[in-house]
Short mmCIF file of C-alpha atoms in Angstrom, two decimals:
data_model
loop_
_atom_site.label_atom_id
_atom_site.label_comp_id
_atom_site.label_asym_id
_atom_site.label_seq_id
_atom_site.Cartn_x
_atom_site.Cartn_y
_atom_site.Cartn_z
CA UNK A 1 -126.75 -107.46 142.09
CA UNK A 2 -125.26 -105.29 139.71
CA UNK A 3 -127.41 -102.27 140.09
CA UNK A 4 -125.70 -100.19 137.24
CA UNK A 5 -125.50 -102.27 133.98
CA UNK A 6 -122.74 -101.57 131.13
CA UNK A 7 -124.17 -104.22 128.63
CA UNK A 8 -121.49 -103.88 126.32
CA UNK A 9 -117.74 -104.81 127.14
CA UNK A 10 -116.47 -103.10 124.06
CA UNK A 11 -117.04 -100.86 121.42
CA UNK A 12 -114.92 -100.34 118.30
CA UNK A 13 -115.50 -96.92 116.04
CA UNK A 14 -113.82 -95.17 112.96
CA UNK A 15 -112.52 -91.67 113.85
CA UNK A 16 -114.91 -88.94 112.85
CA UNK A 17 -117.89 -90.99 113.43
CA UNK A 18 -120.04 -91.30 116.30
CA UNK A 19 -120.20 -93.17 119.65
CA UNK A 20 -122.64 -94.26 121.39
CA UNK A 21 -122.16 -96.01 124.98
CA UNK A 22 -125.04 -96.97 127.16
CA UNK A 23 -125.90 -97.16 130.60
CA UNK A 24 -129.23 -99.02 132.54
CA UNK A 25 -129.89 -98.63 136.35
CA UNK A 26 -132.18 -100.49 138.45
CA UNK A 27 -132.09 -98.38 141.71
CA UNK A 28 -135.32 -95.67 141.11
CA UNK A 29 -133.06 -94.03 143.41
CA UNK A 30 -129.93 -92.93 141.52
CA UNK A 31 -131.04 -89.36 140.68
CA UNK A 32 -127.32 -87.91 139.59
CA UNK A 33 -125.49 -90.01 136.89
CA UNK A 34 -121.82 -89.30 135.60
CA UNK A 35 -119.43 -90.98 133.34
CA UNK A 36 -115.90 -90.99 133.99
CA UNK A 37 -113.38 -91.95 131.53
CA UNK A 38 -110.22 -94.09 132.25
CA UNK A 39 -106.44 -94.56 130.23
CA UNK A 40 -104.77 -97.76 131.46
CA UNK A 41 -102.44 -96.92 134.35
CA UNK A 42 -104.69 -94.13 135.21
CA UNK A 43 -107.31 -93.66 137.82
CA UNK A 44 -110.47 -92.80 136.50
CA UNK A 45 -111.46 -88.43 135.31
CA UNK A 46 -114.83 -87.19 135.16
CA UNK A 47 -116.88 -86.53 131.63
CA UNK A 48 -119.84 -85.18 132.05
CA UNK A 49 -123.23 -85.89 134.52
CA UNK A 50 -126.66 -85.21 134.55
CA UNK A 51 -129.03 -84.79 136.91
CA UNK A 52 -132.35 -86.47 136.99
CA UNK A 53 -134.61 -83.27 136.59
CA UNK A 54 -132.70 -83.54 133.09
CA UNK A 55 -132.70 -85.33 129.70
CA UNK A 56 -129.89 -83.86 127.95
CA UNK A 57 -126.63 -82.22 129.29
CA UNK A 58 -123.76 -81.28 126.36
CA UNK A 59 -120.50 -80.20 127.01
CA UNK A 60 -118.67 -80.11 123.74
CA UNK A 61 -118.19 -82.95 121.94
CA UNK A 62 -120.04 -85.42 124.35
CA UNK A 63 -123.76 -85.47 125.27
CA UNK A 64 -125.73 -87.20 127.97
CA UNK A 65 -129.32 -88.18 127.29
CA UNK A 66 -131.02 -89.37 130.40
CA UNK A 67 -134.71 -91.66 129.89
CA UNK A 68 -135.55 -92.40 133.37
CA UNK A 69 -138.74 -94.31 132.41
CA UNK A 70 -136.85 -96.39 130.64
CA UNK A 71 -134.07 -96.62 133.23
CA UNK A 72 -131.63 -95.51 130.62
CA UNK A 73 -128.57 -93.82 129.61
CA UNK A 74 -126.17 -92.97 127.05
CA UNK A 75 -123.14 -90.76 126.07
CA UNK A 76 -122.76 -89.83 122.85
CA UNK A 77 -119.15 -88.51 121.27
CA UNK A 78 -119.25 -86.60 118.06
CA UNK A 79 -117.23 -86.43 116.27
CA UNK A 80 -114.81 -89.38 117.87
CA UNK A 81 -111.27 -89.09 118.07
CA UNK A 82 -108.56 -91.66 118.63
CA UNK A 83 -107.55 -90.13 121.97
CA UNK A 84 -111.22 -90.86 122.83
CA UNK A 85 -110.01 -94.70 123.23
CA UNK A 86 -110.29 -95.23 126.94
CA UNK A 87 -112.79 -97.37 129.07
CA UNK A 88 -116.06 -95.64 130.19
CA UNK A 89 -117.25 -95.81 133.39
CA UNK A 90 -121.17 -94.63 133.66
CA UNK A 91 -121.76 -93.78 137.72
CA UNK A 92 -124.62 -93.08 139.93
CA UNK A 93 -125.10 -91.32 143.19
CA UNK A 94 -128.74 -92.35 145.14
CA UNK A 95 -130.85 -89.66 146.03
CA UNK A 96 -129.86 -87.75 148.93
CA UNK A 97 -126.25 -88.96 149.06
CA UNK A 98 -123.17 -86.75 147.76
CA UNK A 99 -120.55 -89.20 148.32
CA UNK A 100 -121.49 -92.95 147.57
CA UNK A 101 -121.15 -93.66 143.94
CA UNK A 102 -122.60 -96.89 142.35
CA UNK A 103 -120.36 -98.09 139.08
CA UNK A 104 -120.60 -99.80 136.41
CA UNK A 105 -118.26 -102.40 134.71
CA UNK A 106 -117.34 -99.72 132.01
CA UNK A 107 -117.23 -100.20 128.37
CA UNK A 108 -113.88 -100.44 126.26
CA UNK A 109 -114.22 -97.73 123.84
CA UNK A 110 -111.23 -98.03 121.28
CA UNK A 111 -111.79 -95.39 118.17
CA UNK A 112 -110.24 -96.45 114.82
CA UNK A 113 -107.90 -93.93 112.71
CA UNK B 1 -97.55 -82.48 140.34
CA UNK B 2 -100.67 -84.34 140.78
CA UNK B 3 -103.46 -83.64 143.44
CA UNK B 4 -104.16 -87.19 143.98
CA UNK B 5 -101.13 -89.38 144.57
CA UNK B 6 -100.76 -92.93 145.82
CA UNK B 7 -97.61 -95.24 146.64
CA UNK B 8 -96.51 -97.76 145.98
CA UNK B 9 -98.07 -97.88 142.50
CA UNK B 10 -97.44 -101.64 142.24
CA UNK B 11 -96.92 -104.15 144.91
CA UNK B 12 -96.45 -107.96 144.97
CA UNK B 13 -96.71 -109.46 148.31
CA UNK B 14 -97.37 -112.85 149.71
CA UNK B 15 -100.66 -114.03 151.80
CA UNK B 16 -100.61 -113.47 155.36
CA UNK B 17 -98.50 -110.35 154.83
CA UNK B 18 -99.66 -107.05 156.20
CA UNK B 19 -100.01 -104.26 153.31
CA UNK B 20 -100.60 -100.47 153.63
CA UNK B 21 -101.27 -98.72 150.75
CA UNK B 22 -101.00 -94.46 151.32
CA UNK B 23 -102.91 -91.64 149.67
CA UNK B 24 -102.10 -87.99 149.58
CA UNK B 25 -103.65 -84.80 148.23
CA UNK B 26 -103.25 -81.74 147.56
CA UNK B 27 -106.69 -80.47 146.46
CA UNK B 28 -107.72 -79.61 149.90
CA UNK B 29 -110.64 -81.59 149.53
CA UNK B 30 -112.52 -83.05 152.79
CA UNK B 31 -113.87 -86.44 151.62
CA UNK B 32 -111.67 -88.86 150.89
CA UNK B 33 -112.14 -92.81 149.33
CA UNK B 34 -111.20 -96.29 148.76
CA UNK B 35 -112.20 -98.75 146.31
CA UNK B 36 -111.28 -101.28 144.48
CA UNK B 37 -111.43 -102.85 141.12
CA UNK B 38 -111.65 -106.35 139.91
CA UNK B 39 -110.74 -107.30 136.47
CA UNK B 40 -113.83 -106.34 134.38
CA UNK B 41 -116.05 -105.47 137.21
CA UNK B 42 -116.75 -101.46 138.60
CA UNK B 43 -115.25 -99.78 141.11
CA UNK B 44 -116.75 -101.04 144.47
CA UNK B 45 -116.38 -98.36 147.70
CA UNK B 46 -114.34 -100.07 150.59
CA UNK B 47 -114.01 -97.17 153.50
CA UNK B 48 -114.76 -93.59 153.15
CA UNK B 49 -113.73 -90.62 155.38
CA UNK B 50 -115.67 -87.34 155.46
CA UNK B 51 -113.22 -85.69 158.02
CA UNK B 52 -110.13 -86.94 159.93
CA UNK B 53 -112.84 -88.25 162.65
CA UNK B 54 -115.19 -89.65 160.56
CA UNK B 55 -114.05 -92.81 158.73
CA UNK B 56 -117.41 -95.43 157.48
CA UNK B 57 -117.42 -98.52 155.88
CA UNK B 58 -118.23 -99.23 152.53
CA UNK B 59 -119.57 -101.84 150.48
CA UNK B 60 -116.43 -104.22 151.24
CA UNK B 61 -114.61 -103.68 153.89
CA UNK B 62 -114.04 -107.05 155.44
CA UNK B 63 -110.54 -107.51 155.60
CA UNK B 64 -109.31 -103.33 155.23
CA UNK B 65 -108.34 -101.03 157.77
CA UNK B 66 -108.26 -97.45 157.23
CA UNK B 67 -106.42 -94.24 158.85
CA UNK B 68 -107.23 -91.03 157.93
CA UNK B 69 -103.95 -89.34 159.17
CA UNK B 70 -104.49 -85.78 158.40
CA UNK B 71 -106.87 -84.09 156.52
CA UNK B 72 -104.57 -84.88 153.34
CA UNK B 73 -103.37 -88.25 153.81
CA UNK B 74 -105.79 -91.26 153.97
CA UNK B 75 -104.44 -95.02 154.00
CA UNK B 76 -105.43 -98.20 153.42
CA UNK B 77 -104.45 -101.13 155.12
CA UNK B 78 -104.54 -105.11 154.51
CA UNK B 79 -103.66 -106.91 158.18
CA UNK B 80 -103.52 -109.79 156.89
CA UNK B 81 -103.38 -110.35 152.96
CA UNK B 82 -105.24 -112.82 150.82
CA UNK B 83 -105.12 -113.38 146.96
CA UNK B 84 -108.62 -112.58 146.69
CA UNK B 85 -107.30 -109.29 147.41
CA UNK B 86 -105.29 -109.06 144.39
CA UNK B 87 -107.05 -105.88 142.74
CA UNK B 88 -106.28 -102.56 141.49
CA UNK B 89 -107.03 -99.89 144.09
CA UNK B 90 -108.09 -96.54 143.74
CA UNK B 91 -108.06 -93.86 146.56
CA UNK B 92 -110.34 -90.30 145.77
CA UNK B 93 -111.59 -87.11 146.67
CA UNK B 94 -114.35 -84.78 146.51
CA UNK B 95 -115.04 -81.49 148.28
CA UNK B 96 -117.92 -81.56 150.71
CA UNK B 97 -120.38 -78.77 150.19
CA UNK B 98 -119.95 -78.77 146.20
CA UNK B 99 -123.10 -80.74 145.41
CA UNK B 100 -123.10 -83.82 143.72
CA UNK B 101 -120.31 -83.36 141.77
CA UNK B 102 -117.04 -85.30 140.73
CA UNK B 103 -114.87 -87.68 142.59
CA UNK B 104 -111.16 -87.12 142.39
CA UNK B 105 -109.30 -89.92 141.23
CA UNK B 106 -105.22 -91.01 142.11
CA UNK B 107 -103.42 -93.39 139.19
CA UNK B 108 -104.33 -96.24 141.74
CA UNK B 109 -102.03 -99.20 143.15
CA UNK B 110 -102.05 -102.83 141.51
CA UNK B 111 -101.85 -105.12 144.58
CA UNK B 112 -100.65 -108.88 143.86
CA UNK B 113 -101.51 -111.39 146.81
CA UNK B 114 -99.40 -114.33 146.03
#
């Protein structure tokens, strides 16, 4: 019961354009979402979150919209850069808990030069 | 030098065998993880430790052992090792009392069960 849903395996973009990787939940619960990017023969590093009393949170070059009637999520990268290329890992923690994160499958990002 | 280490990095072993895999930091942190990752699946939570007395089970953690040594040093351990174990682990931190904030991630260990 996959309870947070990367849809798409992979995503191919040219370099100065945008990304767009999304994220659905199923757990009402999950009030504090965060993506975490991963290079191969890395562990994963942590993007950006949001918390569920929010829709958008923007730290430079990547935003996080949050529509939680809609059980939906997505991180946008503008512009995109080839060292952006990396798999994407959206993550949720259930309300109340600080510690157990839920993952998702991650999506394959790889941008184009 | 980084704050999350793990050895071995790689490890081929054969079923039956018993494997440890080790985890040191340097961040201070008290909360430290396991999980593991199949090939094109998420990260799934096998044992967590909030304090060098308080060790919990995850989501899988039929056929793991853990031993939280010191506040710093937090190991894994396979008793007796099965190829559905073969799986890229990841060992992690995060510092109680920060909110719901980021997990610390090592460079992980790719465990081969023969």
């Amino acid at each position: 019961d996959q309870q947070v849903k990367q849809n798409s395996p992979s995503l191919s973009v040219q370099e100065g354009r945008i990304s767009i990787l999304n994220c659905d939940y199923t757990n009402s619960m999950f009030d504090y979402f965060l993506w975490y990017k991963k290079y191969p023969a890395e562990g994963p590093t942590f993007l950006i979150s949001i918390s569920s009393i929010k829709d958008k949170n923007e730290d430079g070059r990547f935003t996080v919209f949050l529509n939680k009637s809609a059980k939906h999520l997505s991180l946008h990268i503008v512009p995109s850069q080839p060292g952006d290329s990396a798999v994407y890992f959206c993550a949720a923690y259930s309300g109340g808990s600080n510690y157990k994160l839920t993952f998702g499958k991650g999506t394959l990002l790889t941008v184009n030069p | 030098d980084a704050d999350v280490t793990q050895t071995p990095r790689n490890r081929i072993t054969k079923t039956g065998k018993r494997i440890m895999l080790e985890c040191s930091q340097t961040k201070g942190h008290d909360r430290m993880y396991w999980y593991r990752q199949d090939p094109g699946l998420g990260l799934q939570l096998i044992y967590y430790s909030f304090d060098v007395k308080d060790i919990n089970k995850g989501e899988i953690s039929d056929g793991y052992s853990v031993s939280r040594q010191a506040q710093a040093k937090f190991s894994l351990s396979l008793e007796s090792a099965i190829p559905n174990q073969t799986a890229l682990y990841f060992c992690a931190t995060s510092d109680r009392g920060q909110g719901r904030d980021e997990q610390f991630f090592g460079p992980g260990t790719r465990l081969t069960v023969l």
